[in-house]
Coordinates of N, CA and C in Angstrom, one line a residue:
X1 N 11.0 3.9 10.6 CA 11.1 3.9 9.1 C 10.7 5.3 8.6
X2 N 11.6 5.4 7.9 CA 11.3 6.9 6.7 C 10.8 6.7 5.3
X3 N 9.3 7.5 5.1 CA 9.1 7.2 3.6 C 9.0 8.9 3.4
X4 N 9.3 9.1 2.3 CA 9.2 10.4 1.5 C 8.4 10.0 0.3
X5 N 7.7 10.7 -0.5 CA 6.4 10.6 -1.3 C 6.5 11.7 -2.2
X6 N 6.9 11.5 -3.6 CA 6.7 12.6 -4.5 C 5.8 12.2 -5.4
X7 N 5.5 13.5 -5.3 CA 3.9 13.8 -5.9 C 3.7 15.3 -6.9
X8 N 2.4 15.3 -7.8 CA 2.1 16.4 -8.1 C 0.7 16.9 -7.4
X9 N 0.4 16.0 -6.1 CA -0.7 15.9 -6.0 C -0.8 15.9 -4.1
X10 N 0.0 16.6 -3.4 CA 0.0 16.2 -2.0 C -0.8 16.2 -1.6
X11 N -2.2 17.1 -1.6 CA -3.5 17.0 -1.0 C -4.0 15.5 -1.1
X12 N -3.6 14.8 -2.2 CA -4.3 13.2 -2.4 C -3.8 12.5 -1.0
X13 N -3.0 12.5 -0.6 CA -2.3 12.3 0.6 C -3.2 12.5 2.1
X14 N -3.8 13.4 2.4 CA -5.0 13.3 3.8 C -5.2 12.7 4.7
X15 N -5.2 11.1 3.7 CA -5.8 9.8 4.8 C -4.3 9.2 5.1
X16 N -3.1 9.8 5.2 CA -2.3 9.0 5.6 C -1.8 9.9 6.9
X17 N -2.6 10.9 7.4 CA -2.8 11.3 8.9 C -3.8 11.2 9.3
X18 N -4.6 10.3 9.5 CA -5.6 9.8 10.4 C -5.5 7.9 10.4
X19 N -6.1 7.9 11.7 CA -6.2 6.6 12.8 C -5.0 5.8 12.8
X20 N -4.7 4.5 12.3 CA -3.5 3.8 13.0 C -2.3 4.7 12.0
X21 N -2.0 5.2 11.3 CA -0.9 5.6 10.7 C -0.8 7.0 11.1
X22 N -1.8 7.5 11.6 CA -1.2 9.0 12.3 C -0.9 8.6 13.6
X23 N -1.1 7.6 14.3 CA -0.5 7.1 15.6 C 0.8 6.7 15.7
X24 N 0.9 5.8 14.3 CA 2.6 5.4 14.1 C 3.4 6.5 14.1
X25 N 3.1 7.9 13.4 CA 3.7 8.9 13.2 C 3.9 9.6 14.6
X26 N 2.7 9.9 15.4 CA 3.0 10.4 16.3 C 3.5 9.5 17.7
X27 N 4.1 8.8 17.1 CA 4.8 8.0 18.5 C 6.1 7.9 17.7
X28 N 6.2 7.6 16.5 CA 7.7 8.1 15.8 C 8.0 7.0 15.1
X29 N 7.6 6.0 15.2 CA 7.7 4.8 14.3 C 7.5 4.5 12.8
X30 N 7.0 5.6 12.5 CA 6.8 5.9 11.0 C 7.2 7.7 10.7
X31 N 7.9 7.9 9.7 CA 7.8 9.3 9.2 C 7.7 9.5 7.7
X32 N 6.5 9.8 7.8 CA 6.3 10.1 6.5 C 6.0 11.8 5.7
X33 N 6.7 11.8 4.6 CA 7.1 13.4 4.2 C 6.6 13.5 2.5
X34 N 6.1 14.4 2.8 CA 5.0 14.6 1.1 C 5.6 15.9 0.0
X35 N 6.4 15.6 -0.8 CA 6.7 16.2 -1.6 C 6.5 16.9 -2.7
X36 N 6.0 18.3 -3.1 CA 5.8 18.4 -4.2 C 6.7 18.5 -5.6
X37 N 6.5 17.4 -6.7 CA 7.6 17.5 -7.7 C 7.7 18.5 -8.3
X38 N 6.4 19.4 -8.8 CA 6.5 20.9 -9.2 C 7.7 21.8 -8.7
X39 N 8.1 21.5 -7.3 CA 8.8 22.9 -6.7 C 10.3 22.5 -7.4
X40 N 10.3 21.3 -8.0 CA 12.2 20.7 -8.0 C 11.4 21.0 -9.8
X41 N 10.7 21.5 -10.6 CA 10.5 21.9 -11.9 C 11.8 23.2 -12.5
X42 N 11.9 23.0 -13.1 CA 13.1 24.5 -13.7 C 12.4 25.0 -14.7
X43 N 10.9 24.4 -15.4 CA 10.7 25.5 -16.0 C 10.1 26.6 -15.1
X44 N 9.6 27.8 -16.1 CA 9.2 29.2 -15.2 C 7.8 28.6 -14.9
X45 N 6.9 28.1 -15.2 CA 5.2 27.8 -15.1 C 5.4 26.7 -13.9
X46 N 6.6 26.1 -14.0 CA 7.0 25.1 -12.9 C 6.2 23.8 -13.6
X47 N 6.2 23.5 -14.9 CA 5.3 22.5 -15.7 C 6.4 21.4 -15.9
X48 N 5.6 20.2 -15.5 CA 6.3 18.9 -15.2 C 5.8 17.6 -16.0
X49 N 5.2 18.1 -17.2 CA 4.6 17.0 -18.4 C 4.7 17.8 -20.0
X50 N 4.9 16.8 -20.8 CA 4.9 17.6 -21.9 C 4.3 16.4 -22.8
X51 N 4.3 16.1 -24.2 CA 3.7 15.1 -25.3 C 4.6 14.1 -25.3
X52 N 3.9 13.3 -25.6 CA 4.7 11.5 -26.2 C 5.2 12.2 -27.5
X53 N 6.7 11.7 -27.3 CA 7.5 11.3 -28.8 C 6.8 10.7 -30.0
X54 N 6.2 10.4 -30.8 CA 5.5 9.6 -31.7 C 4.2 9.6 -31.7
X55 N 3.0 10.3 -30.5 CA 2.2 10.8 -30.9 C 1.2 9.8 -29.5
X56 N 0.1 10.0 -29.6 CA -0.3 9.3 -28.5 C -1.5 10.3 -27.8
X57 N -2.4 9.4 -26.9 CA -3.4 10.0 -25.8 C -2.2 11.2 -24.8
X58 N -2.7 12.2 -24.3 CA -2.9 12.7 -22.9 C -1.5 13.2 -23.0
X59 N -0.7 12.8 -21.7 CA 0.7 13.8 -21.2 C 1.5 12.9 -20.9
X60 N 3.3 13.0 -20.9 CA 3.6 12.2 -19.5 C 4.6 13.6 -18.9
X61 N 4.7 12.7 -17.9 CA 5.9 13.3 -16.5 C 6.8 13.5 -17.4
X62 N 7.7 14.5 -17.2 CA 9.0 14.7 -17.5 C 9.9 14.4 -16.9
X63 N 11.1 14.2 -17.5 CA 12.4 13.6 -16.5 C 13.1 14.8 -15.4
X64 N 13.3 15.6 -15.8 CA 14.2 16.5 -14.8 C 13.2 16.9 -13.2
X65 N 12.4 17.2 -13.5 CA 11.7 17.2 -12.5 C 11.3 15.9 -11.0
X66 N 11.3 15.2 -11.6 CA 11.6 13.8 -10.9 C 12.5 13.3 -10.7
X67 N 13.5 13.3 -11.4 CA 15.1 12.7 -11.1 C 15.4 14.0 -9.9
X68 N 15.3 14.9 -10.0 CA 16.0 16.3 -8.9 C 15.2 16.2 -7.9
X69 N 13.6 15.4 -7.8 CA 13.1 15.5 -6.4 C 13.5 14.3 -5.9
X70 N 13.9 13.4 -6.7 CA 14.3 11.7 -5.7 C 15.8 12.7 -5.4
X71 N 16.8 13.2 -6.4 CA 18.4 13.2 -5.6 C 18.5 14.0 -4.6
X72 N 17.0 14.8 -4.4 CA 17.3 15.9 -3.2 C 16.7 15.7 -1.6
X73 N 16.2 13.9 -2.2 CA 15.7 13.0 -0.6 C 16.8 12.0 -0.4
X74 N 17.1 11.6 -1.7 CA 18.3 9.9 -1.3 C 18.9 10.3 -0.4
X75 N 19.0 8.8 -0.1 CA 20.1 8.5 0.9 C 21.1 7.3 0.5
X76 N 22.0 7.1 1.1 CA 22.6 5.9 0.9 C 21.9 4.7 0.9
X77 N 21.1 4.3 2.1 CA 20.3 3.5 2.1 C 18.7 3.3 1.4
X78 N 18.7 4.4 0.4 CA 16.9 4.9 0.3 C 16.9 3.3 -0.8
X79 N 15.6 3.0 -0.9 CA 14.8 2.1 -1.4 C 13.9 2.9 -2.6
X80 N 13.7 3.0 -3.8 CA 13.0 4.0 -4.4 C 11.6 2.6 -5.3
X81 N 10.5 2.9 -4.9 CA 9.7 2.4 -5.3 C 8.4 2.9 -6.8
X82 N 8.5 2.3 -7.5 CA 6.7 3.4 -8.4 C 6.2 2.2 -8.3
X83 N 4.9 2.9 -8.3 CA 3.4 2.4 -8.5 C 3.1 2.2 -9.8
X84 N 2.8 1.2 -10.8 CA 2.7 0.8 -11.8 C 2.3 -0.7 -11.9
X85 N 1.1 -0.5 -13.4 CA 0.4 -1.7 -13.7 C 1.7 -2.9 -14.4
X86 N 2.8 -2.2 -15.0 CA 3.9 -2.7 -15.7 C 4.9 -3.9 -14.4
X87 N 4.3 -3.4 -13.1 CA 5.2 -4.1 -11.9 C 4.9 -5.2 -11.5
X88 N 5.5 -6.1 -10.4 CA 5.0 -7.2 -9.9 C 4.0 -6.6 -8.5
X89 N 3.1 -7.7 -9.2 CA 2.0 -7.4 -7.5 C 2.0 -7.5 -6.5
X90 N 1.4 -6.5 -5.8 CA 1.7 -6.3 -4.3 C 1.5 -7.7 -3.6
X91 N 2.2 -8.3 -2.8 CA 1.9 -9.4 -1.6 C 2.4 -9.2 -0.6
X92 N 1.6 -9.9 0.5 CA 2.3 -9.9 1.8 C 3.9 -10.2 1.9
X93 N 4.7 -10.8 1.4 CA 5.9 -11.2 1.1 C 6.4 -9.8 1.0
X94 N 6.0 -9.2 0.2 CA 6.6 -7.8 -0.6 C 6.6 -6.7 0.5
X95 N 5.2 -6.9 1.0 CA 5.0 -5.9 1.8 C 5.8 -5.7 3.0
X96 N 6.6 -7.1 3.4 CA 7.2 -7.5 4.5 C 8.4 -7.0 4.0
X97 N 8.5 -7.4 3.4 CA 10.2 -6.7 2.6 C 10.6 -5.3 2.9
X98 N 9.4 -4.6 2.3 CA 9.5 -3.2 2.3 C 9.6 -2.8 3.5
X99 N 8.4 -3.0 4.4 CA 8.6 -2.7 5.8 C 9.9 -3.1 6.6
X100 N 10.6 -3.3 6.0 CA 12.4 -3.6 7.0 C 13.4 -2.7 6.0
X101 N 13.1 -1.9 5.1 CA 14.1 -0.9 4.7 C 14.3 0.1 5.7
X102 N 14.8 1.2 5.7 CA 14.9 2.0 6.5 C 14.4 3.1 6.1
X103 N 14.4 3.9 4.4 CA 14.4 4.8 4.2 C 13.5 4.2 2.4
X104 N 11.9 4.5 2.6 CA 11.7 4.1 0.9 C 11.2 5.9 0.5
X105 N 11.2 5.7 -1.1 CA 10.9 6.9 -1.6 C 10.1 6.5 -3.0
X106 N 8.9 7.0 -2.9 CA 7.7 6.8 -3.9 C 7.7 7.7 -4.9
X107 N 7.4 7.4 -6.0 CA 7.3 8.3 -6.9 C 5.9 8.7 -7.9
X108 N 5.3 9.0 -7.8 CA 3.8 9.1 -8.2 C 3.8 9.7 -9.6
X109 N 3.3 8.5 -10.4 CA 3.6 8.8 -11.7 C 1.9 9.6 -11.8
X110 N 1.7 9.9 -13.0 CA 0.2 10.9 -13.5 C 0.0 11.0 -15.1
X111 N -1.3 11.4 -15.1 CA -1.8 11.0 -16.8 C -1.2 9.9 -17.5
X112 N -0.1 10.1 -18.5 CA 0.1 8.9 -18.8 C 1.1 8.3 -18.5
X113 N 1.5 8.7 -17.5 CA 2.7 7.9 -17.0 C 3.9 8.7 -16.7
X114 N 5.5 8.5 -16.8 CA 6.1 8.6 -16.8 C 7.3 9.0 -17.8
X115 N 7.9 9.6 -18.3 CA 9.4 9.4 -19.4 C 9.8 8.1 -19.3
X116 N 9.9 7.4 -19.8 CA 11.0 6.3 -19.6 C 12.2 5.8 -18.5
X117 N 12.8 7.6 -19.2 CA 14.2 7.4 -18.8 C 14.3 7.7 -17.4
X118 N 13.4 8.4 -16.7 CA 12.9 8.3 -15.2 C 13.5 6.3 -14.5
X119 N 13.0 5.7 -15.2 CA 13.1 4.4 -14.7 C 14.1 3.6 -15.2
X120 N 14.8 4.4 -16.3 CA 16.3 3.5 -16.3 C 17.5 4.4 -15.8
X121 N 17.0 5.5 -15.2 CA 18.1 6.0 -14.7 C 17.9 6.0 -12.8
X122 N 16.8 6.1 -12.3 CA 16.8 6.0 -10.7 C 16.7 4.6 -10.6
X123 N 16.1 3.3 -11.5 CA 15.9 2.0 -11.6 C 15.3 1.6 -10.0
X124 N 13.5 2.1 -10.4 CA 12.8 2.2 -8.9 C 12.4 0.5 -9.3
X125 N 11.8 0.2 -8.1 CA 11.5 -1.2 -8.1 C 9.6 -0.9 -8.5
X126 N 9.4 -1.6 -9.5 CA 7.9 -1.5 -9.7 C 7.4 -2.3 -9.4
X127 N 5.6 -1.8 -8.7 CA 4.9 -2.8 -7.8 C 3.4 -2.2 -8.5
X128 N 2.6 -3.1 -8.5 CA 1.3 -3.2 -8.9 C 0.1 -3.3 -8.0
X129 N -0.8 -3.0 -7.9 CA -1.7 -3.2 -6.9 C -2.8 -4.1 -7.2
X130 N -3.0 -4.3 -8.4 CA -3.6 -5.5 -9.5 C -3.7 -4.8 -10.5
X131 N -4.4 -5.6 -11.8 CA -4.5 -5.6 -13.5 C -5.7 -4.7 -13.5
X132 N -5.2 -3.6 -13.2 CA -6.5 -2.6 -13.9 C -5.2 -1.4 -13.7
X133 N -5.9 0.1 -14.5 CA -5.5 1.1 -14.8 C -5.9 2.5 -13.8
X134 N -5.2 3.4 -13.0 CA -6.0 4.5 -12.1 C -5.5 5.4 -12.8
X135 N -6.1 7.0 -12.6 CA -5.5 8.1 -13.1 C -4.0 8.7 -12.6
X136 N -3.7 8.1 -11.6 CA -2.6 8.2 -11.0 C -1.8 7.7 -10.6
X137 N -1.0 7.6 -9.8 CA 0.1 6.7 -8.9 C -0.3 7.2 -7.1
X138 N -0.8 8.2 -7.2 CA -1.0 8.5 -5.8 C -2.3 7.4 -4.9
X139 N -3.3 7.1 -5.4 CA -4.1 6.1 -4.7 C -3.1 4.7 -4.6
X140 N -2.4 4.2 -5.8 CA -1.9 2.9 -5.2 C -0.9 3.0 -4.7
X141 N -0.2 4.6 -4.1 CA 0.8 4.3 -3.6 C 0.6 4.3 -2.0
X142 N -0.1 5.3 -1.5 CA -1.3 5.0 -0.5 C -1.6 3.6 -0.1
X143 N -1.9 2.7 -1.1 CA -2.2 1.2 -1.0 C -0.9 0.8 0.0
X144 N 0.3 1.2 -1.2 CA 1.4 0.3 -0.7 C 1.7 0.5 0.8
X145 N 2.3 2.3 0.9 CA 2.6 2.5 2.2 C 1.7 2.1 3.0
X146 N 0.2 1.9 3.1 CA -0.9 1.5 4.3 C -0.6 -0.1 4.6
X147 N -0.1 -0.9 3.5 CA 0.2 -2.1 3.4 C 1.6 -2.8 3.9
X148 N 2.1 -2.2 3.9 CA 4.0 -2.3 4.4 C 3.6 -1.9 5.7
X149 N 3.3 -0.9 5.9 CA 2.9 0.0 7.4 C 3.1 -1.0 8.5
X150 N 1.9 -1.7 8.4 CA 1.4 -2.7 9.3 C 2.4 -3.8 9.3
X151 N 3.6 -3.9 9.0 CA 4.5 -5.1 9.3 C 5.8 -4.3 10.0
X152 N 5.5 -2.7 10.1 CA 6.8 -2.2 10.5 C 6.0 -2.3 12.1
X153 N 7.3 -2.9 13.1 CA 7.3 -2.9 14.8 C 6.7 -2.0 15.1
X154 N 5.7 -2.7 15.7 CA 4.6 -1.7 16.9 C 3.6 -1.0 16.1
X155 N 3.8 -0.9 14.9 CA 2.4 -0.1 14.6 C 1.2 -1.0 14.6
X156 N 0.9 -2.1 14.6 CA -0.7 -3.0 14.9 C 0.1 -4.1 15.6
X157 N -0.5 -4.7 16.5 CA -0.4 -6.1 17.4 C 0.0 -7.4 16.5
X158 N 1.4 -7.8 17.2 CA 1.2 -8.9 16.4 C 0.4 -9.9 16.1
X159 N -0.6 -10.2 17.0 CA -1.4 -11.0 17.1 C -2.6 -11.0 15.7
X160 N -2.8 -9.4 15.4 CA -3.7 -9.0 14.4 C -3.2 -9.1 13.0
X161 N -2.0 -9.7 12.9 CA -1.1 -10.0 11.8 C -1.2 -11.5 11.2
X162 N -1.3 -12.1 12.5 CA -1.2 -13.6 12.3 C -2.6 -14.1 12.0
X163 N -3.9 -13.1 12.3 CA -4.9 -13.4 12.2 C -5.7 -13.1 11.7
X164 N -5.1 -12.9 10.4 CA -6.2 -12.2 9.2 C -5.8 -12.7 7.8
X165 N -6.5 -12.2 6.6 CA -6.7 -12.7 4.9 C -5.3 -13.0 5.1
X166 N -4.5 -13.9 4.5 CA -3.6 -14.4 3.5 C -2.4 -14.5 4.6
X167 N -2.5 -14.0 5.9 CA -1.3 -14.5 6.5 C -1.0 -16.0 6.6
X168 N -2.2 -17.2 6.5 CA -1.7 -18.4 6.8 C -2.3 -18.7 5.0
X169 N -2.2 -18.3 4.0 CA -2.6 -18.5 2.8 C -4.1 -18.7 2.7
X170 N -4.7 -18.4 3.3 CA -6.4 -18.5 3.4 C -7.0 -16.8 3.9
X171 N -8.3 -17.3 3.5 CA -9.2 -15.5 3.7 C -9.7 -15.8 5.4
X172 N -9.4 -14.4 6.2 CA -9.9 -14.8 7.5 C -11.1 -15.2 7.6
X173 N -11.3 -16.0 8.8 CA -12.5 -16.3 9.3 C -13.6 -15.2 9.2
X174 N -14.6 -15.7 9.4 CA -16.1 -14.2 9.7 C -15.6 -13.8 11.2
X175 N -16.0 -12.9 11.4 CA -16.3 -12.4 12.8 C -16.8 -11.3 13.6
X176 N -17.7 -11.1 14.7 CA -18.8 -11.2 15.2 C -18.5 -10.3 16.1
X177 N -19.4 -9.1 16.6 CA -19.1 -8.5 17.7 C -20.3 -8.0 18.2
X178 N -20.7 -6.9 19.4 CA -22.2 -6.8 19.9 C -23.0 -6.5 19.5
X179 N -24.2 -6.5 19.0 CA -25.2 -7.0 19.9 C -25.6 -8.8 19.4
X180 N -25.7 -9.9 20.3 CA -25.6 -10.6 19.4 C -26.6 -10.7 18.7
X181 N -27.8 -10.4 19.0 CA -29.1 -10.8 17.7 C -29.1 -9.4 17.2
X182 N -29.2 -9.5 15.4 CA -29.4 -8.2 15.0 C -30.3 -8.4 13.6
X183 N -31.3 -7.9 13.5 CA -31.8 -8.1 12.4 C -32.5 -9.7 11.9
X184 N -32.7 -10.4 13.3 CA -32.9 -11.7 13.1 C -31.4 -12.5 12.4
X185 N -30.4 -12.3 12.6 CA -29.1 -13.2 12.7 C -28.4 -13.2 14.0
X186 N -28.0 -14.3 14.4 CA -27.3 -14.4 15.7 C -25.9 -14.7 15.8
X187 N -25.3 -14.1 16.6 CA -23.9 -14.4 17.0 C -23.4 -16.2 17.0
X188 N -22.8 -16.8 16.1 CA -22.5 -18.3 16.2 C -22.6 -18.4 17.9
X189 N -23.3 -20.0 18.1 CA -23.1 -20.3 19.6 C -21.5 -20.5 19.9
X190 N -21.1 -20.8 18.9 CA -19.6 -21.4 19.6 C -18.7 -20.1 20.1
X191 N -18.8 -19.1 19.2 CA -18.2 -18.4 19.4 C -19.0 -17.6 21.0
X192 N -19.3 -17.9 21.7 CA -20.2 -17.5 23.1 C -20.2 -18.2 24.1
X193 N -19.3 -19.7 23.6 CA -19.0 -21.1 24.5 C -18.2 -20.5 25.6
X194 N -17.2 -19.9 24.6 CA -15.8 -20.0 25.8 C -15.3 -20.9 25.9
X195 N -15.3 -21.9 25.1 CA -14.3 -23.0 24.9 C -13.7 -22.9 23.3
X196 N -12.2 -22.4 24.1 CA -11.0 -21.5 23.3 C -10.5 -22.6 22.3
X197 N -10.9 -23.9 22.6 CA -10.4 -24.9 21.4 C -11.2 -25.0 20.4
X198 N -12.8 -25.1 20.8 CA -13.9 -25.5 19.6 C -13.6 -24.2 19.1
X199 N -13.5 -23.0 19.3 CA -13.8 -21.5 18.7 C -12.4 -21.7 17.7
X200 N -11.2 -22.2 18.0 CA -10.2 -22.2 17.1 C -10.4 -22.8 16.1
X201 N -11.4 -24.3 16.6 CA -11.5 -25.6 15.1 C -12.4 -24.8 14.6
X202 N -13.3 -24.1 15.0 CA -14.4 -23.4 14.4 C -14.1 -22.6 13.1
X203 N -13.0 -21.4 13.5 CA -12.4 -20.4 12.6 C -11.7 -21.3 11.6
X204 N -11.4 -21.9 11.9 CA -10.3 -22.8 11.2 C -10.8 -23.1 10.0
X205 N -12.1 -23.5 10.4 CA -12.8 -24.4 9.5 C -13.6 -23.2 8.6
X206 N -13.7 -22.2 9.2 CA -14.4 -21.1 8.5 C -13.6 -20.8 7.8
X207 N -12.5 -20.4 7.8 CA -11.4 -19.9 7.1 C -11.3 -20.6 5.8
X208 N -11.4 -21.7 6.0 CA -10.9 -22.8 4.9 C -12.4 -22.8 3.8
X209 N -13.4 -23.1 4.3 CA -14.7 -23.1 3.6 C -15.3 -21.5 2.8
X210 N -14.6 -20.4 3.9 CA -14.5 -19.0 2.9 C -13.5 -19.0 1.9
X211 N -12.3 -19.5 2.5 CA -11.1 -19.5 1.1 C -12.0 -20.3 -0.3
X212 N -12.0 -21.5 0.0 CA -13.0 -22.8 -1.0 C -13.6 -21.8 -1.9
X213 N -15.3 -21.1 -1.3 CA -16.1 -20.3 -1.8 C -15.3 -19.3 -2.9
X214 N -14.1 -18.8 -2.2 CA -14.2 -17.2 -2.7 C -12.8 -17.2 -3.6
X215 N -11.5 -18.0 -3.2 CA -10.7 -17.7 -3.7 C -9.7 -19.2 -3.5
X216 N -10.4 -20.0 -4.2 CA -10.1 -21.4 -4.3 C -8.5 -21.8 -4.9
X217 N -7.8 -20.7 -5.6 CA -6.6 -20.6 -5.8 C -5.5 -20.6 -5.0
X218 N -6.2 -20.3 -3.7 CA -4.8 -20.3 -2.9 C -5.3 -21.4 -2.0
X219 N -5.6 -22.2 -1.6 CA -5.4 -23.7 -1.1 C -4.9 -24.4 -2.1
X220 N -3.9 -24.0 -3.2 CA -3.8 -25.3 -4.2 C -2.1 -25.3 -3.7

């Protein structure tokens, strides 16, 4: 998979070359390419925001500069995505989705957003990361690609897919690793049994009684 990433901000970018997603990259199963929107700007300052029409807080993005950095990545097949509170929220569903395009392209909106006509003329698919406000588009776009990542082949174990928050609609189980006494808490006995059936009813049941506690909406 190819994602390309336009930004005014590439340095915000760092943590998407380190641990499992600089591995995907360097084994070739992910390519990911960081763009700065500035350089596709025609003004001379290379300035890529100007004022709200009607009056208003802060700046937005300007159109030319963003429309010429998406036409100078598309592809036939590209998928063009923004980050925005105005979108439907991120789910595993979605995330699955994304991860089987071939070719997505992000657009990182800033201050206060966007032109408009940015979004009725490339008509990116808008995605949310939940109901609150960031100073940017580059942290939740981050979110997305780290999120999609993990359903594209071979980059984490299937097994570690099927076995965590929200894959079977519940929050994962607790779980436990060395030393087992620490601080006066112990490692559950069951999970020390070795009997691979009680440890399943075990999680099972932990799963369900964490979902209950914490996010009782999704058993309904």
């Amino acid at each position: 998979m190819k994602i390309d990433i336009l930004t005014l901000f590439p340095e915000a970018f760092s943590a998407l070359n380190s641990s499992i997603l600089k591995r995907a990259q360097e084994s070739g199963k992910l390519e990911i390419k960081i763009s700065n929107i500035r350089d596709f700007s025609k003004d001379k300052h290379s300035k890529c925001d100007d004022e709200p029409y009607g009056g208003g807080a802060g700046m937005l993005m300007t159109c030319q500069p963003i429309y010429d950095a998406v036409k100078a990545v598309k592809k036939r097949n590209s998928h063009i995505v923004f980050a925005s509170p105005s979108g439907q929220k991120l789910s595993p569903e979605i995330a699955k989705r994304l991860s089987c395009e071939k070719h997505l392209i992000f657009i990182c909106g800033h201050y206060e957003g966007v032109d408009e006509r940015v979004l009725q003329l490339l008509k990116p698919e808008e995605i949310s990361i939940g109901d609150y406000v960031l100073t940017g588009g580059e942290i939740p776009t981050m979110v997305i690609v780290d999120c999609l990542s993990r359903f594209v082949d071979g980059v984490i174990t299937a097994e570690s897919l099927t076995e965590e928050s929200f894959s079977s609609g519940s929050l994962e189980y607790p779980q436990y690793t060395r030393p087992q006494k620490f601080k006066g808490l112990s490692v559950p006995e069951v999970l020390r049994s070795g009997n691979h059936a009680e440890i399943a009813k075990w999680r099972k049941a932990q799963s369900e009684k964490r979902t209950r506690e914490r996010r009782a909406e999704l058993l309904k």
